[in-house]
């Protein structure tokens, strides 16, 4: 009986401490030290309109934009409310069909040669904001043509947006698709 | 592996090795009630908590009372969480006005978080309010981890103490685990994670208009919430229940390669350091390093196999002009090595967080996490549960080797007798037997089979992985399996309860029985358990028990799928 009482009281007070005070302290400290990150690393366009988060990928399918990775989220691609991967196993016929379809889509834009894996396989979260630098290079000719720019100029956008490994050590080089497309929109005038 | 992948792998292992001794000895001091650098601040809090909760901190408990206190506490935790989930629409901090959980889902989820499993048949951003996440999941992430640590410490005391029935005080072990170890580390790590981009706020979901105007819909909602405070303890307590459906693959839970590094390190940190705590408390640090070396060996082998399988990719697709390994269900910022490291860390322990989708791993790649879970999660294992399962394996190894070389089985100066062997076998085999019976049952029930997302051998792997994960309190999934149906909600909850409490009670009973024995000094007739031959023998026992139990099931699942995929080549 005594132990049941202790159990009840401990759950109550530990809930106050760990479920109330602890998250509150972290929230206050986070908003003092890193307000931008704590609020979701949101980005605004030239008019101050919030257009997304630097960390959450967006769908792009027009020729003038770099295309992100395939997304398997439910209802529509890059649905931030239903983050998920495809969960298709390696021998699932549907996976094979989807990959073939994605390859065809790139071949139709004039791509020859090998296609980087990240462009034909869906990401884990369905919200992956990055593509590999190789996946960006591959798309440069298409974007240059659609925007009437030289291939070199579009190349430079990719180079300046590419992030190296963190602290020179962790992770692989990668390109943030939203940042790249926003830079293109900001600095070039469409024909 | 490329140069970056080598760098981060080596950096991770070295950092972990460097942290084990300082944290391990610190934890030993905490549990032995000695003065630590945190005591000036925390001792008053600790004593206040005892006073408020009517706990007599000097009182010693025998194993029955210790077990009773543990069960009562867990029961109250379960009921509290169950009620929160069923009434979340009435509670505060629910800006999205999310409705209550259905009762089978609430039941499964409450059992899941109370047992440190964190299997999730719901998607966080679509189903749970901020209140449920904080006052529910975050709290239980702490206390279920602390429960595991308390049991492991009681087990160590069973070896250390002589001719006594007392194993310590459950409330004290629980409170100290939380206040001195889990809470300070979580506070610091949560802020480090925020610096990388993990969100921490109470705002309603943000509506944003997409850049490309031709999209339908043109606007989407980005979920918000107090993520960092939960993320830190989710990894540290080897819990693994994601704030979001995509778990640690979600950019708001794990935004950069550095946050990924920190999260992997956190998953391994406490279970690895507990081996050092064990060595320190039994007065022979070599015993702890011996156990650690087995764990490290298995971790590195598992990582190598998984990394190789994923780099080799999918032969069904390589003829189509795709360059690179298997990136289905993986994120670019982690790459293959960052994903493989996370997977082995998360399934070798009882964490179960994922930063890649295990369902989409290659067959042999998927075999690795599955096998790590099935061997009882002793590759560091869950906080506490990893160490006590490993000690049960050690008792069995001592006994078998004693039979083979004709010596009296003794471990750490305690004679191993029939009772200890029975309890060790119960600890080691309960989860495995549950997995096989429940998976078999699932295959007989058409509605359970219908939950499979993938056809053929891979579907069997999904079910096998599901019950393996629940019975071993891991919580990761071959997530294509639709678990939110009554069969998996209810039978899964039963698997989690069996897999958590039967081994826990067996371990406490064994600790009680060991504590009452007298200490036998090592003699010429004693098998040294801190030397390489015994360590290798223990490794073999673990591998053989796992292989004998599960090989037939694995042959029909991942191995059959591998043969199908390679077309017999």
PDB file of C-alpha atoms in Angstrom, chain A residues 2-11 13-15 17-20 22-27 29-31 33-34 37-42 45 49-53 55-62 65 69 76 78-93 95-96 98-100 102-103 107 113-118 120-132 165-166 168-175 178 181-182 185, chain B residues 4 7-8 11 49 52-55 59 61 65 72-73 76-77 80 125-126 134-135 138-139 142-143 171 174-175 178-179 183 186-187 190-191 194-203 205-206 208-212 214-215 217 220-224 229 232 244-246 249-252 255-258 261 314 316-317 320-333 355-357 359-363 453-455 458 462 479-480 561 565:
ATOM      1  CA  UNK A   2       2.835   2.328   0.939  1.00  0.00           C
ATOM      2  CA  UNK A   3       4.576   1.477  -2.319  1.00  0.00           C
ATOM      3  CA  UNK A   4       1.440   2.161  -4.360  1.00  0.00           C
ATOM      4  CA  UNK A   5       1.211   5.597  -2.789  1.00  0.00           C
ATOM      5  CA  UNK A   6       4.862   6.302  -3.620  1.00  0.00           C
ATOM      6  CA  UNK A   7       4.284   5.074  -7.167  1.00  0.00           C
ATOM      7  CA  UNK A   8       1.314   7.407  -7.669  1.00  0.00           C
ATOM      8  CA  UNK A   9       3.114  10.405  -6.193  1.00  0.00           C
ATOM      9  CA  UNK A  10       6.304   9.749  -8.139  1.00  0.00           C
ATOM     10  CA  UNK A  11       4.442   9.521 -11.443  1.00  0.00           C
ATOM     11  CA  UNK A  13       5.841  14.730  -9.640  1.00  0.00           C
ATOM     12  CA  UNK A  14       8.045  13.209 -12.328  1.00  0.00           C
ATOM     13  CA  UNK A  15       5.391  14.157 -14.900  1.00  0.00           C
ATOM     14  CA  UNK A  17       9.325  17.757 -13.791  1.00  0.00           C
ATOM     15  CA  UNK A  18       9.961  15.816 -17.006  1.00  0.00           C
ATOM     16  CA  UNK A  19       6.794  16.657 -18.919  1.00  0.00           C
ATOM     17  CA  UNK A  20       6.397  20.256 -17.763  1.00  0.00           C
ATOM     18  CA  UNK A  22      12.049  20.167 -18.601  1.00  0.00           C
ATOM     19  CA  UNK A  23      10.419  20.908 -21.997  1.00  0.00           C
ATOM     20  CA  UNK A  24       9.622  24.441 -20.826  1.00  0.00           C
ATOM     21  CA  UNK A  25      13.251  25.108 -19.852  1.00  0.00           C
ATOM     22  CA  UNK A  26      14.484  23.703 -23.176  1.00  0.00           C
ATOM     23  CA  UNK A  27      11.944  25.848 -25.064  1.00  0.00           C
ATOM     24  CA  UNK A  29      16.688  28.357 -23.691  1.00  0.00           C
ATOM     25  CA  UNK A  30      16.253  27.309 -27.333  1.00  0.00           C
ATOM     26  CA  UNK A  31      14.345  30.476 -28.176  1.00  0.00           C
ATOM     27  CA  UNK A  33      19.959  30.910 -28.107  1.00  0.00           C
ATOM     28  CA  UNK A  34      18.673  29.637 -31.452  1.00  0.00           C
ATOM     29  CA  UNK A  37      16.136  26.991 -35.643  1.00  0.00           C
ATOM     30  CA  UNK A  38      13.647  26.499 -32.798  1.00  0.00           C
ATOM     31  CA  UNK A  39      10.889  27.931 -34.963  1.00  0.00           C
ATOM     32  CA  UNK A  40      11.613  25.630 -37.894  1.00  0.00           C
ATOM     33  CA  UNK A  41      14.311  27.404 -39.970  1.00  0.00           C
ATOM     34  CA  UNK A  42      11.587  29.125 -42.015  1.00  0.00           C
ATOM     35  CA  UNK A  45      10.781  35.122 -50.398  1.00  0.00           C
ATOM     36  CA  UNK A  49       6.045  35.757 -47.584  1.00  0.00           C
ATOM     37  CA  UNK A  50       6.960  32.506 -45.781  1.00  0.00           C
ATOM     38  CA  UNK A  51       7.501  29.919 -48.496  1.00  0.00           C
ATOM     39  CA  UNK A  52       8.712  26.960 -46.482  1.00  0.00           C
ATOM     40  CA  UNK A  53      11.450  25.674 -44.250  1.00  0.00           C
ATOM     41  CA  UNK A  55      14.887  21.770 -43.846  1.00  0.00           C
ATOM     42  CA  UNK A  56      11.657  20.519 -45.422  1.00  0.00           C
ATOM     43  CA  UNK A  57      11.767  19.586 -49.091  1.00  0.00           C
ATOM     44  CA  UNK A  58       9.164  20.859 -51.592  1.00  0.00           C
ATOM     45  CA  UNK A  59       7.843  19.430 -54.830  1.00  0.00           C
ATOM     46  CA  UNK A  60       9.229  20.893 -58.086  1.00  0.00           C
ATOM     47  CA  UNK A  61       8.285  19.538 -61.489  1.00  0.00           C
ATOM     48  CA  UNK A  62       8.654  22.444 -63.940  1.00  0.00           C
ATOM     49  CA  UNK A  65      13.529  24.209 -61.476  1.00  0.00           C
ATOM     50  CA  UNK A  69      14.111  13.347 -54.844  1.00  0.00           C
ATOM     51  CA  UNK A  76       0.508  14.137 -52.517  1.00  0.00           C
ATOM     52  CA  UNK A  78       6.149  16.180 -50.090  1.00  0.00           C
ATOM     53  CA  UNK A  79       3.123  16.265 -47.797  1.00  0.00           C
ATOM     54  CA  UNK A  80       4.658  17.555 -44.520  1.00  0.00           C
ATOM     55  CA  UNK A  81       1.758  16.253 -42.443  1.00  0.00           C
ATOM     56  CA  UNK A  82       2.337  12.617 -43.387  1.00  0.00           C
ATOM     57  CA  UNK A  83       6.102  12.091 -43.433  1.00  0.00           C
ATOM     58  CA  UNK A  84       6.940   8.563 -44.613  1.00  0.00           C
ATOM     59  CA  UNK A  85       8.999   6.422 -46.952  1.00  0.00           C
ATOM     60  CA  UNK A  86       7.567   4.028 -49.506  1.00  0.00           C
ATOM     61  CA  UNK A  87       8.389   0.917 -47.415  1.00  0.00           C
ATOM     62  CA  UNK A  88       8.666  -0.998 -50.684  1.00  0.00           C
ATOM     63  CA  UNK A  89      11.029  -3.950 -50.416  1.00  0.00           C
ATOM     64  CA  UNK A  90      13.770  -4.494 -52.991  1.00  0.00           C
ATOM     65  CA  UNK A  91      11.859  -7.209 -54.842  1.00  0.00           C
ATOM     66  CA  UNK A  92       8.469  -5.474 -54.871  1.00  0.00           C
ATOM     67  CA  UNK A  93       7.220  -5.160 -58.492  1.00  0.00           C
ATOM     68  CA  UNK A  95       9.351  -0.463 -56.752  1.00  0.00           C
ATOM     69  CA  UNK A  96      10.762  -1.722 -60.047  1.00  0.00           C
ATOM     70  CA  UNK A  98       8.378   3.274 -60.175  1.00  0.00           C
ATOM     71  CA  UNK A  99      12.132   3.327 -60.707  1.00  0.00           C
ATOM     72  CA  UNK A 100      11.712   2.601 -64.416  1.00  0.00           C
ATOM     73  CA  UNK A 102      11.510   7.874 -62.985  1.00  0.00           C
ATOM     74  CA  UNK A 103      14.384   6.897 -65.244  1.00  0.00           C
ATOM     75  CA  UNK A 107      15.704  10.233 -70.310  1.00  0.00           C
ATOM     76  CA  UNK A 113      24.446   7.962 -69.127  1.00  0.00           C
ATOM     77  CA  UNK A 114      24.009   6.892 -65.522  1.00  0.00           C
ATOM     78  CA  UNK A 115      21.462   8.473 -63.199  1.00  0.00           C
ATOM     79  CA  UNK A 116      22.418   8.975 -59.511  1.00  0.00           C
ATOM     80  CA  UNK A 117      20.518   6.656 -57.161  1.00  0.00           C
ATOM     81  CA  UNK A 118      19.064   9.467 -55.062  1.00  0.00           C
ATOM     82  CA  UNK A 120      15.224   7.433 -58.661  1.00  0.00           C
ATOM     83  CA  UNK A 121      14.759   6.155 -55.099  1.00  0.00           C
ATOM     84  CA  UNK A 122      12.232   7.753 -52.710  1.00  0.00           C
ATOM     85  CA  UNK A 123      13.621   9.245 -49.496  1.00  0.00           C
ATOM     86  CA  UNK A 124      12.976   7.935 -45.982  1.00  0.00           C
ATOM     87  CA  UNK A 125      10.995  10.919 -44.731  1.00  0.00           C
ATOM     88  CA  UNK A 126       9.423  11.866 -48.048  1.00  0.00           C
ATOM     89  CA  UNK A 127      10.664  15.366 -47.179  1.00  0.00           C
ATOM     90  CA  UNK A 128      14.392  15.083 -47.976  1.00  0.00           C
ATOM     91  CA  UNK A 129      15.469  18.667 -48.764  1.00  0.00           C
ATOM     92  CA  UNK A 130      18.722  17.600 -50.473  1.00  0.00           C
ATOM     93  CA  UNK A 131      20.010  15.946 -53.598  1.00  0.00           C
ATOM     94  CA  UNK A 132      23.582  14.853 -54.270  1.00  0.00           C
ATOM     95  CA  UNK A 165      30.733  17.618 -45.237  1.00  0.00           C
ATOM     96  CA  UNK A 166      29.994  19.242 -41.883  1.00  0.00           C
ATOM     97  CA  UNK A 168      34.969  18.762 -43.108  1.00  0.00           C
ATOM     98  CA  UNK A 169      34.250  15.369 -41.609  1.00  0.00           C
ATOM     99  CA  UNK A 170      30.624  14.369 -41.259  1.00  0.00           C
ATOM    100  CA  UNK A 171      28.169  13.479 -43.984  1.00  0.00           C
ATOM    101  CA  UNK A 172      28.492  13.659 -47.738  1.00  0.00           C
ATOM    102  CA  UNK A 173      28.364  16.776 -49.975  1.00  0.00           C
ATOM    103  CA  UNK A 174      24.789  17.772 -50.748  1.00  0.00           C
ATOM    104  CA  UNK A 175      22.674  20.462 -52.383  1.00  0.00           C
ATOM    105  CA  UNK A 178      14.813  24.811 -52.194  1.00  0.00           C
ATOM    106  CA  UNK A 181      15.755  27.112 -56.806  1.00  0.00           C
ATOM    107  CA  UNK A 182      15.163  30.258 -54.763  1.00  0.00           C
ATOM    108  CA  UNK A 185      14.513  32.765 -59.126  1.00  0.00           C
TER     109      UNK A 185
ATOM    110  CA  UNK B   4      33.899  10.730 -45.504  1.00  0.00           C
ATOM    111  CA  UNK B   7      36.010   9.388 -41.171  1.00  0.00           C
ATOM    112  CA  UNK B   8      32.629   9.494 -39.488  1.00  0.00           C
ATOM    113  CA  UNK B  11      35.244   9.200 -35.240  1.00  0.00           C
ATOM    114  CA  UNK B  49      11.273  14.430  -4.232  1.00  0.00           C
ATOM    115  CA  UNK B  52       6.974  14.659  -1.438  1.00  0.00           C
ATOM    116  CA  UNK B  53       6.548  11.068  -2.540  1.00  0.00           C
ATOM    117  CA  UNK B  54       6.757   9.464   0.913  1.00  0.00           C
ATOM    118  CA  UNK B  55       9.886   7.515   0.032  1.00  0.00           C
ATOM    119  CA  UNK B  59      15.024   1.505   3.343  1.00  0.00           C
ATOM    120  CA  UNK B  61      14.203  -3.921  -0.390  1.00  0.00           C
ATOM    121  CA  UNK B  65       9.548  -5.874  -2.837  1.00  0.00           C
ATOM    122  CA  UNK B  72       3.378  -0.884  -9.405  1.00  0.00           C
ATOM    123  CA  UNK B  73       5.267   2.076 -10.809  1.00  0.00           C
ATOM    124  CA  UNK B  76       0.633   3.608 -12.776  1.00  0.00           C
ATOM    125  CA  UNK B  77       2.679   4.833 -15.771  1.00  0.00           C
ATOM    126  CA  UNK B  80      -1.681   7.541 -16.799  1.00  0.00           C
ATOM    127  CA  UNK B 125       2.340  14.701 -36.493  1.00  0.00           C
ATOM    128  CA  UNK B 126      -1.082  13.421 -37.537  1.00  0.00           C
ATOM    129  CA  UNK B 134       5.339  16.011 -23.568  1.00  0.00           C
ATOM    130  CA  UNK B 135       3.421  14.878 -20.522  1.00  0.00           C
ATOM    131  CA  UNK B 138       8.613  12.362 -23.084  1.00  0.00           C
ATOM    132  CA  UNK B 139       7.955  11.481 -19.440  1.00  0.00           C
ATOM    133  CA  UNK B 142      12.630   8.966 -19.097  1.00  0.00           C
ATOM    134  CA  UNK B 143      11.030   6.650 -16.587  1.00  0.00           C
ATOM    135  CA  UNK B 171      12.605   4.353  -5.801  1.00  0.00           C
ATOM    136  CA  UNK B 174      14.770   5.187 -10.302  1.00  0.00           C
ATOM    137  CA  UNK B 175      15.085   8.771  -9.079  1.00  0.00           C
ATOM    138  CA  UNK B 178      16.517  10.159 -13.852  1.00  0.00           C
ATOM    139  CA  UNK B 179      17.945  13.141 -11.980  1.00  0.00           C
ATOM    140  CA  UNK B 183      17.972  14.648 -17.203  1.00  0.00           C
ATOM    141  CA  UNK B 186      19.092  15.420 -22.134  1.00  0.00           C
ATOM    142  CA  UNK B 187      19.085  19.121 -21.274  1.00  0.00           C
ATOM    143  CA  UNK B 190      18.420  19.004 -26.590  1.00  0.00           C
ATOM    144  CA  UNK B 191      20.060  22.414 -27.028  1.00  0.00           C
ATOM    145  CA  UNK B 194      18.240  22.775 -31.614  1.00  0.00           C
ATOM    146  CA  UNK B 195      21.445  24.443 -32.816  1.00  0.00           C
ATOM    147  CA  UNK B 196      21.389  22.010 -35.739  1.00  0.00           C
ATOM    148  CA  UNK B 197      17.771  22.781 -36.637  1.00  0.00           C
ATOM    149  CA  UNK B 198      15.643  20.478 -34.486  1.00  0.00           C
ATOM    150  CA  UNK B 199      12.546  22.506 -33.639  1.00  0.00           C
ATOM    151  CA  UNK B 200      11.355  23.367 -30.114  1.00  0.00           C
ATOM    152  CA  UNK B 201       8.170  25.437 -29.852  1.00  0.00           C
ATOM    153  CA  UNK B 202       4.480  25.299 -29.071  1.00  0.00           C
ATOM    154  CA  UNK B 203       3.272  27.075 -32.216  1.00  0.00           C
ATOM    155  CA  UNK B 205       1.386  24.135 -37.597  1.00  0.00           C
ATOM    156  CA  UNK B 206       2.675  26.745 -40.102  1.00  0.00           C
ATOM    157  CA  UNK B 208       3.256  28.089 -46.215  1.00  0.00           C
ATOM    158  CA  UNK B 209       2.714  28.744 -49.925  1.00  0.00           C
ATOM    159  CA  UNK B 210       5.008  26.660 -52.101  1.00  0.00           C
ATOM    160  CA  UNK B 211       7.499  28.239 -54.512  1.00  0.00           C
ATOM    161  CA  UNK B 212       6.250  26.411 -57.548  1.00  0.00           C
ATOM    162  CA  UNK B 214       1.542  25.146 -60.394  1.00  0.00           C
ATOM    163  CA  UNK B 215       1.487  22.610 -57.567  1.00  0.00           C
ATOM    164  CA  UNK B 217      -2.190  22.071 -53.338  1.00  0.00           C
ATOM    165  CA  UNK B 220       0.971  23.019 -47.238  1.00  0.00           C
ATOM    166  CA  UNK B 221       1.078  22.853 -43.467  1.00  0.00           C
ATOM    167  CA  UNK B 222       4.426  22.313 -41.777  1.00  0.00           C
ATOM    168  CA  UNK B 223       4.106  20.595 -38.379  1.00  0.00           C
ATOM    169  CA  UNK B 224       5.648  22.213 -35.276  1.00  0.00           C
ATOM    170  CA  UNK B 229      13.302  17.942 -25.645  1.00  0.00           C
ATOM    171  CA  UNK B 232      17.272  13.911 -26.750  1.00  0.00           C
ATOM    172  CA  UNK B 244       7.064  12.480 -36.335  1.00  0.00           C
ATOM    173  CA  UNK B 245       6.048   9.454 -38.340  1.00  0.00           C
ATOM    174  CA  UNK B 246       9.373   9.318 -40.205  1.00  0.00           C
ATOM    175  CA  UNK B 249      14.684  10.433 -40.865  1.00  0.00           C
ATOM    176  CA  UNK B 250      12.499  13.539 -40.494  1.00  0.00           C
ATOM    177  CA  UNK B 251      14.529  16.718 -41.075  1.00  0.00           C
ATOM    178  CA  UNK B 252      13.026  18.328 -37.958  1.00  0.00           C
ATOM    179  CA  UNK B 255      18.522  17.827 -39.673  1.00  0.00           C
ATOM    180  CA  UNK B 256      22.283  17.468 -40.256  1.00  0.00           C
ATOM    181  CA  UNK B 257      25.079  14.907 -40.368  1.00  0.00           C
ATOM    182  CA  UNK B 258      26.267  16.280 -37.003  1.00  0.00           C
ATOM    183  CA  UNK B 261      26.337  11.652 -35.272  1.00  0.00           C
ATOM    184  CA  UNK B 314      19.678  -3.915 -55.976  1.00  0.00           C
ATOM    185  CA  UNK B 316      17.140  -5.947 -60.304  1.00  0.00           C
ATOM    186  CA  UNK B 317      17.762  -2.256 -61.032  1.00  0.00           C
ATOM    187  CA  UNK B 320      18.807   0.197 -65.895  1.00  0.00           C
ATOM    188  CA  UNK B 321      21.598   2.752 -65.600  1.00  0.00           C
ATOM    189  CA  UNK B 322      21.242   3.682 -61.928  1.00  0.00           C
ATOM    190  CA  UNK B 323      24.495   4.698 -60.274  1.00  0.00           C
ATOM    191  CA  UNK B 324      25.016   4.144 -56.545  1.00  0.00           C
ATOM    192  CA  UNK B 325      23.801   1.874 -53.764  1.00  0.00           C
ATOM    193  CA  UNK B 326      20.303   1.273 -52.444  1.00  0.00           C
ATOM    194  CA  UNK B 327      18.960   4.760 -51.644  1.00  0.00           C
ATOM    195  CA  UNK B 328      15.286   3.744 -51.348  1.00  0.00           C
ATOM    196  CA  UNK B 329      14.158   4.896 -47.903  1.00  0.00           C
ATOM    197  CA  UNK B 330      17.381   6.781 -47.155  1.00  0.00           C
ATOM    198  CA  UNK B 331      18.225  10.466 -46.808  1.00  0.00           C
ATOM    199  CA  UNK B 332      20.967  12.202 -48.801  1.00  0.00           C
ATOM    200  CA  UNK B 333      22.410  14.101 -45.816  1.00  0.00           C
ATOM    201  CA  UNK B 355      16.848   7.319 -39.910  1.00  0.00           C
ATOM    202  CA  UNK B 356      16.219   5.055 -42.902  1.00  0.00           C
ATOM    203  CA  UNK B 357      13.299   2.799 -43.701  1.00  0.00           C
ATOM    204  CA  UNK B 359      11.520  -2.213 -44.919  1.00  0.00           C
ATOM    205  CA  UNK B 360      13.368  -0.969 -48.011  1.00  0.00           C
ATOM    206  CA  UNK B 361      16.773  -2.407 -47.089  1.00  0.00           C
ATOM    207  CA  UNK B 362      18.215  -5.101 -49.343  1.00  0.00           C
ATOM    208  CA  UNK B 363      17.344  -8.614 -48.076  1.00  0.00           C
ATOM    209  CA  UNK B 453       2.588  -4.349 -47.625  1.00  0.00           C
ATOM    210  CA  UNK B 454       5.048  -6.445 -49.601  1.00  0.00           C
ATOM    211  CA  UNK B 455       4.294  -9.765 -51.286  1.00  0.00           C
ATOM    212  CA  UNK B 458       9.414  -9.990 -47.794  1.00  0.00           C
ATOM    213  CA  UNK B 462       7.644  -7.785 -42.127  1.00  0.00           C
ATOM    214  CA  UNK B 479       6.996  -0.190 -41.498  1.00  0.00           C
ATOM    215  CA  UNK B 480       5.008  -1.265 -44.509  1.00  0.00           C
ATOM    216  CA  UNK B 561      14.192 -13.040 -50.694  1.00  0.00           C
ATOM    217  CA  UNK B 565      16.485 -11.049 -55.925  1.00  0.00           C
TER     218      UNK B 565
END
